[in-house]
């Protein structure tokens, strides 16, 4: 079974629209970490955010916001007022005990923002 | 500037040949990783190393080999035993083995078998 599921393979929006990327995870541990990465066409994965399982407070960073809900095992990512530069593949990832070095990545969601 | 440098960016290999991808970091990170990404797919862990002279297999280690002789360097060799090596390879590193460490990635290397 997939530990991290990103059900949306590809999303297309028009610039200035809001868009939410879904991430559902599976773990039996009480201590775990969730991450989001952005992969632009250049290929490098860029770290966006890390969340630990004990901190359910939502976070906002500029146009980006993250909604962590343990009750539904979800860690969704919203981009407000999307821009063409947001076009990329976005990955959600999980690390859990006992081996926190082993990251489980979702299959990614490709976001196309059209002008 | 601090970062993770992978080389070459693009590499072509003939079938039956071994090829080595370089990964160097100057972030003073203890742990280093190699991931493989196929088109439209997520990342799969090949190998990782927590300290010098030690490394562990990931989910798809067959046909690959690594070494960790220096803290800064973690080269990956794609051997002829790897049946389908054409892919995008990403090197990453993190501060250590404590929980919650964030991994940071290099720019990746494209390997194509011709």
GROMACS .gro file of C-alpha atoms in nm:
model
  229
    1UNK     CA    1   0.000   0.000   0.000
    2UNK     CA    2   0.113   0.351  -0.074
    3UNK     CA    3   0.230   0.541   0.229
    4UNK     CA    4   0.175   0.873   0.057
    5UNK     CA    5  -0.101   0.921  -0.196
    6UNK     CA    6  -0.136   1.218  -0.424
    7UNK     CA    7  -0.448   1.134  -0.615
    8UNK     CA    8  -0.433   1.435  -0.845
    9UNK     CA    9  -0.197   1.349  -1.127
   10UNK     CA   10  -0.227   1.680  -1.305
   11UNK     CA   11  -0.415   2.004  -1.242
   12UNK     CA   12  -0.457   2.298  -1.477
   13UNK     CA   13  -0.568   2.640  -1.359
   14UNK     CA   14  -0.571   2.990  -1.494
   15UNK     CA   15  -0.346   3.247  -1.333
   16UNK     CA   16  -0.487   3.406  -1.017
   17UNK     CA   17  -0.704   3.107  -0.936
   18UNK     CA   18  -0.657   2.931  -0.603
   19UNK     CA   19  -0.558   2.567  -0.617
   20UNK     CA   20  -0.530   2.293  -0.355
   21UNK     CA   21  -0.303   1.993  -0.390
   22UNK     CA   22  -0.409   1.691  -0.188
   23UNK     CA   23  -0.186   1.460   0.010
   24UNK     CA   24  -0.302   1.161   0.212
   25UNK     CA   25  -0.057   0.959   0.416
   26UNK     CA   26  -0.056   0.632   0.602
   27UNK     CA   27   0.141   0.556   0.916
   28UNK     CA   28   0.100   0.371   1.243
   29UNK     CA   29   0.357   0.580   1.425
   30UNK     CA   30   0.270   0.867   1.652
   31UNK     CA   31   0.589   1.049   1.558
   32UNK     CA   32   0.633   1.131   1.194
   33UNK     CA   33   0.715   1.418   0.964
   34UNK     CA   34   0.549   1.545   0.651
   35UNK     CA   35   0.709   1.748   0.375
   36UNK     CA   36   0.624   1.926   0.054
   37UNK     CA   37   0.870   1.976  -0.228
   38UNK     CA   38   0.843   2.163  -0.556
   39UNK     CA   39   1.009   2.032  -0.872
   40UNK     CA   40   1.025   2.296  -1.147
   41UNK     CA   41   1.108   2.196  -1.504
   42UNK     CA   42   1.478   2.231  -1.426
   43UNK     CA   43   1.451   1.914  -1.217
   44UNK     CA   44   1.581   2.007  -0.874
   45UNK     CA   45   1.346   1.942  -0.585
   46UNK     CA   46   1.300   2.250  -0.371
   47UNK     CA   47   1.201   2.209  -0.008
   48UNK     CA   48   0.886   2.401   0.086
   49UNK     CA   49   0.777   2.291   0.431
   50UNK     CA   50   0.820   2.034   0.706
   51UNK     CA   51   0.558   1.946   0.963
   52UNK     CA   52   0.585   1.714   1.263
   53UNK     CA   53   0.296   1.502   1.379
   54UNK     CA   54   0.256   1.692   1.704
   55UNK     CA   55   0.197   2.025   1.539
   56UNK     CA   56  -0.139   2.048   1.367
   57UNK     CA   57  -0.134   2.421   1.338
   58UNK     CA   58  -0.188   2.534   0.985
   59UNK     CA   59   0.085   2.738   0.829
   60UNK     CA   60   0.083   3.025   0.586
   61UNK     CA   61   0.380   3.153   0.394
   62UNK     CA   62   0.292   3.424   0.148
   63UNK     CA   63   0.062   3.272  -0.112
   64UNK     CA   64   0.125   2.922   0.021
   65UNK     CA   65  -0.070   2.757   0.299
   66UNK     CA   66  -0.079   2.408   0.441
   67UNK     CA   67  -0.366   2.231   0.615
   68UNK     CA   68  -0.260   1.939   0.834
   69UNK     CA   69  -0.543   1.720   0.963
   70UNK     CA   70  -0.447   1.408   1.157
   71UNK     CA   71  -0.810   1.297   1.175
   72UNK     CA   72  -0.813   1.244   0.799
   73UNK     CA   73  -0.439   1.177   0.758
   74UNK     CA   74  -0.410   1.463   0.517
   75UNK     CA   75  -0.159   1.737   0.457
   76UNK     CA   76  -0.298   1.954   0.181
   77UNK     CA   77  -0.124   2.242   0.013
   78UNK     CA   78  -0.303   2.551  -0.119
   79UNK     CA   79  -0.163   2.813  -0.351
   80UNK     CA   80  -0.360   3.135  -0.346
   81UNK     CA   81  -0.370   3.356  -0.653
   82UNK     CA   82  -0.160   3.117  -0.857
   83UNK     CA   83   0.108   3.245  -1.091
   84UNK     CA   84   0.272   3.096  -1.399
   85UNK     CA   85   0.591   3.049  -1.197
   86UNK     CA   86   0.402   2.806  -0.974
   87UNK     CA   87   0.390   2.559  -1.261
   88UNK     CA   88   0.581   2.255  -1.142
   89UNK     CA   89   0.542   1.907  -1.002
   90UNK     CA   90   0.472   1.905  -0.631
   91UNK     CA   91   0.563   1.614  -0.410
   92UNK     CA   92   0.439   1.526  -0.065
   93UNK     CA   93   0.664   1.306   0.151
   94UNK     CA   94   0.658   1.123   0.483
   95UNK     CA   95   0.932   1.012   0.720
   96UNK     CA   96   0.851   0.792   1.018
   97UNK     CA   97   1.007   0.580   1.288
   98UNK     CA   98   1.223   0.381   1.313
   99UNK     CA   99   1.417   0.507   1.012
  100UNK     CA  100   1.359   0.877   0.968
  101UNK     CA  101   1.614   0.883   0.689
  102UNK     CA  102   1.386   0.684   0.467
  103UNK     CA  103   1.147   0.924   0.298
  104UNK     CA  104   0.831   0.801   0.129
  105UNK     CA  105   0.732   1.020  -0.162
  106UNK     CA  106   0.399   1.045  -0.332
  107UNK     CA  107   0.383   1.020  -0.709
  108UNK     CA  108   0.352   1.395  -0.743
  109UNK     CA  109   0.095   1.638  -0.879
  110UNK     CA  110   0.178   1.835  -1.190
  111UNK     CA  111   0.040   2.187  -1.169
  112UNK     CA  112  -0.004   2.386  -1.488
  113UNK     CA  113  -0.081   2.753  -1.439
  114UNK     CA  114  -0.188   2.919  -1.760
  115UNK     CA  115  -0.165   3.293  -1.818
  116UNK     CA  116   2.757   2.910  -0.210
  117UNK     CA  117   2.661   2.599  -0.014
  118UNK     CA  118   2.479   2.327  -0.195
  119UNK     CA  119   2.474   1.989  -0.358
  120UNK     CA  120   2.648   1.950  -0.692
  121UNK     CA  121   2.573   1.666  -0.926
  122UNK     CA  122   2.765   1.592  -1.243
  123UNK     CA  123   2.727   1.539  -1.524
  124UNK     CA  124   2.385   1.688  -1.590
  125UNK     CA  125   2.336   1.467  -1.896
  126UNK     CA  126   2.503   1.134  -1.959
  127UNK     CA  127   2.469   0.879  -2.233
  128UNK     CA  128   2.574   0.522  -2.179
  129UNK     CA  129   2.606   0.229  -2.409
  130UNK     CA  130   2.448  -0.094  -2.301
  131UNK     CA  131   2.687  -0.306  -2.100
  132UNK     CA  132   2.888  -0.015  -1.968
  133UNK     CA  133   2.917   0.102  -1.611
  134UNK     CA  134   2.878   0.472  -1.544
  135UNK     CA  135   2.941   0.678  -1.233
  136UNK     CA  136   2.739   0.982  -1.127
  137UNK     CA  137   2.909   1.231  -0.902
  138UNK     CA  138   2.752   1.399  -0.600
  139UNK     CA  139   2.935   1.650  -0.382
  140UNK     CA  140   2.798   1.860  -0.097
  141UNK     CA  141   2.952   2.141   0.106
  142UNK     CA  142   2.670   2.172   0.356
  143UNK     CA  143   2.853   1.967   0.620
  144UNK     CA  144   2.566   1.719   0.608
  145UNK     CA  145   2.621   1.374   0.756
  146UNK     CA  146   2.366   1.181   0.554
  147UNK     CA  147   2.351   1.148   0.177
  148UNK     CA  148   2.102   0.978  -0.055
  149UNK     CA  149   2.044   0.867  -0.411
  150UNK     CA  150   1.698   0.862  -0.563
  151UNK     CA  151   1.576   0.754  -0.901
  152UNK     CA  152   1.285   0.924  -1.078
  153UNK     CA  153   1.117   0.783  -1.386
  154UNK     CA  154   0.898   1.005  -1.607
  155UNK     CA  155   0.570   1.082  -1.438
  156UNK     CA  156   0.671   0.888  -1.131
  157UNK     CA  157   0.767   0.964  -0.776
  158UNK     CA  158   1.109   0.916  -0.624
  159UNK     CA  159   1.249   0.579  -0.529
  160UNK     CA  160   1.540   0.539  -0.289
  161UNK     CA  161   1.845   0.358  -0.425
  162UNK     CA  162   2.101   0.392  -0.145
  163UNK     CA  163   2.166   0.614   0.150
  164UNK     CA  164   2.458   0.675   0.381
  165UNK     CA  165   2.442   0.806   0.735
  166UNK     CA  166   2.815   0.832   0.797
  167UNK     CA  167   3.142   0.790   0.615
  168UNK     CA  168   3.228   0.434   0.514
  169UNK     CA  169   2.876   0.314   0.577
  170UNK     CA  170   2.570   0.290   0.354
  171UNK     CA  171   2.238   0.106   0.333
  172UNK     CA  172   2.034  -0.027   0.046
  173UNK     CA  173   1.712   0.144  -0.040
  174UNK     CA  174   1.415   0.001  -0.223
  175UNK     CA  175   1.579  -0.044  -0.563
  176UNK     CA  176   1.950  -0.105  -0.498
  177UNK     CA  177   1.995  -0.389  -0.747
  178UNK     CA  178   2.228  -0.293  -1.030
  179UNK     CA  179   2.372   0.004  -0.842
  180UNK     CA  180   2.672   0.054  -0.616
  181UNK     CA  181   2.793   0.342  -0.400
  182UNK     CA  182   3.085   0.445  -0.184
  183UNK     CA  183   3.125   0.698   0.093
  184UNK     CA  184   3.494   0.758   0.147
  185UNK     CA  185   3.452   1.124   0.228
  186UNK     CA  186   3.177   1.310   0.407
  187UNK     CA  187   3.133   1.543   0.112
  188UNK     CA  188   3.107   1.283  -0.161
  189UNK     CA  189   2.865   1.001  -0.243
  190UNK     CA  190   2.915   0.873  -0.600
  191UNK     CA  191   2.668   0.633  -0.758
  192UNK     CA  192   2.774   0.370  -1.009
  193UNK     CA  193   2.511   0.236  -1.243
  194UNK     CA  194   2.635  -0.105  -1.343
  195UNK     CA  195   2.559  -0.315  -1.647
  196UNK     CA  196   2.344  -0.529  -1.420
  197UNK     CA  197   2.085  -0.252  -1.403
  198UNK     CA  198   1.845  -0.358  -1.676
  199UNK     CA  199   1.660  -0.032  -1.722
  200UNK     CA  200   1.892   0.250  -1.618
  201UNK     CA  201   1.747   0.532  -1.825
  202UNK     CA  202   1.609   0.773  -1.565
  203UNK     CA  203   1.662   1.096  -1.376
  204UNK     CA  204   1.890   1.055  -1.074
  205UNK     CA  205   1.873   1.284  -0.774
  206UNK     CA  206   2.129   1.312  -0.499
  207UNK     CA  207   2.026   1.454  -0.163
  208UNK     CA  208   2.169   1.519   0.181
  209UNK     CA  209   2.061   1.600   0.534
  210UNK     CA  210   2.219   1.694   0.862
  211UNK     CA  211   2.197   1.356   1.024
  212UNK     CA  212   1.991   1.074   1.141
  213UNK     CA  213   1.780   1.248   1.400
  214UNK     CA  214   1.411   1.253   1.343
  215UNK     CA  215   1.272   1.531   1.137
  216UNK     CA  216   1.577   1.612   0.934
  217UNK     CA  217   1.495   1.775   0.605
  218UNK     CA  218   1.667   1.643   0.296
  219UNK     CA  219   1.789   1.881   0.030
  220UNK     CA  220   1.839   1.788  -0.331
  221UNK     CA  221   2.089   1.849  -0.606
  222UNK     CA  222   1.988   1.945  -0.958
  223UNK     CA  223   1.982   1.590  -1.084
  224UNK     CA  224   2.149   1.391  -1.359
  225UNK     CA  225   1.979   1.253  -1.667
  226UNK     CA  226   2.111   0.913  -1.772
  227UNK     CA  227   2.016   0.771  -2.109
  228UNK     CA  228   2.118   0.431  -2.239
  229UNK     CA  229   2.180   0.428  -2.612
   0.00000   0.00000   0.00000
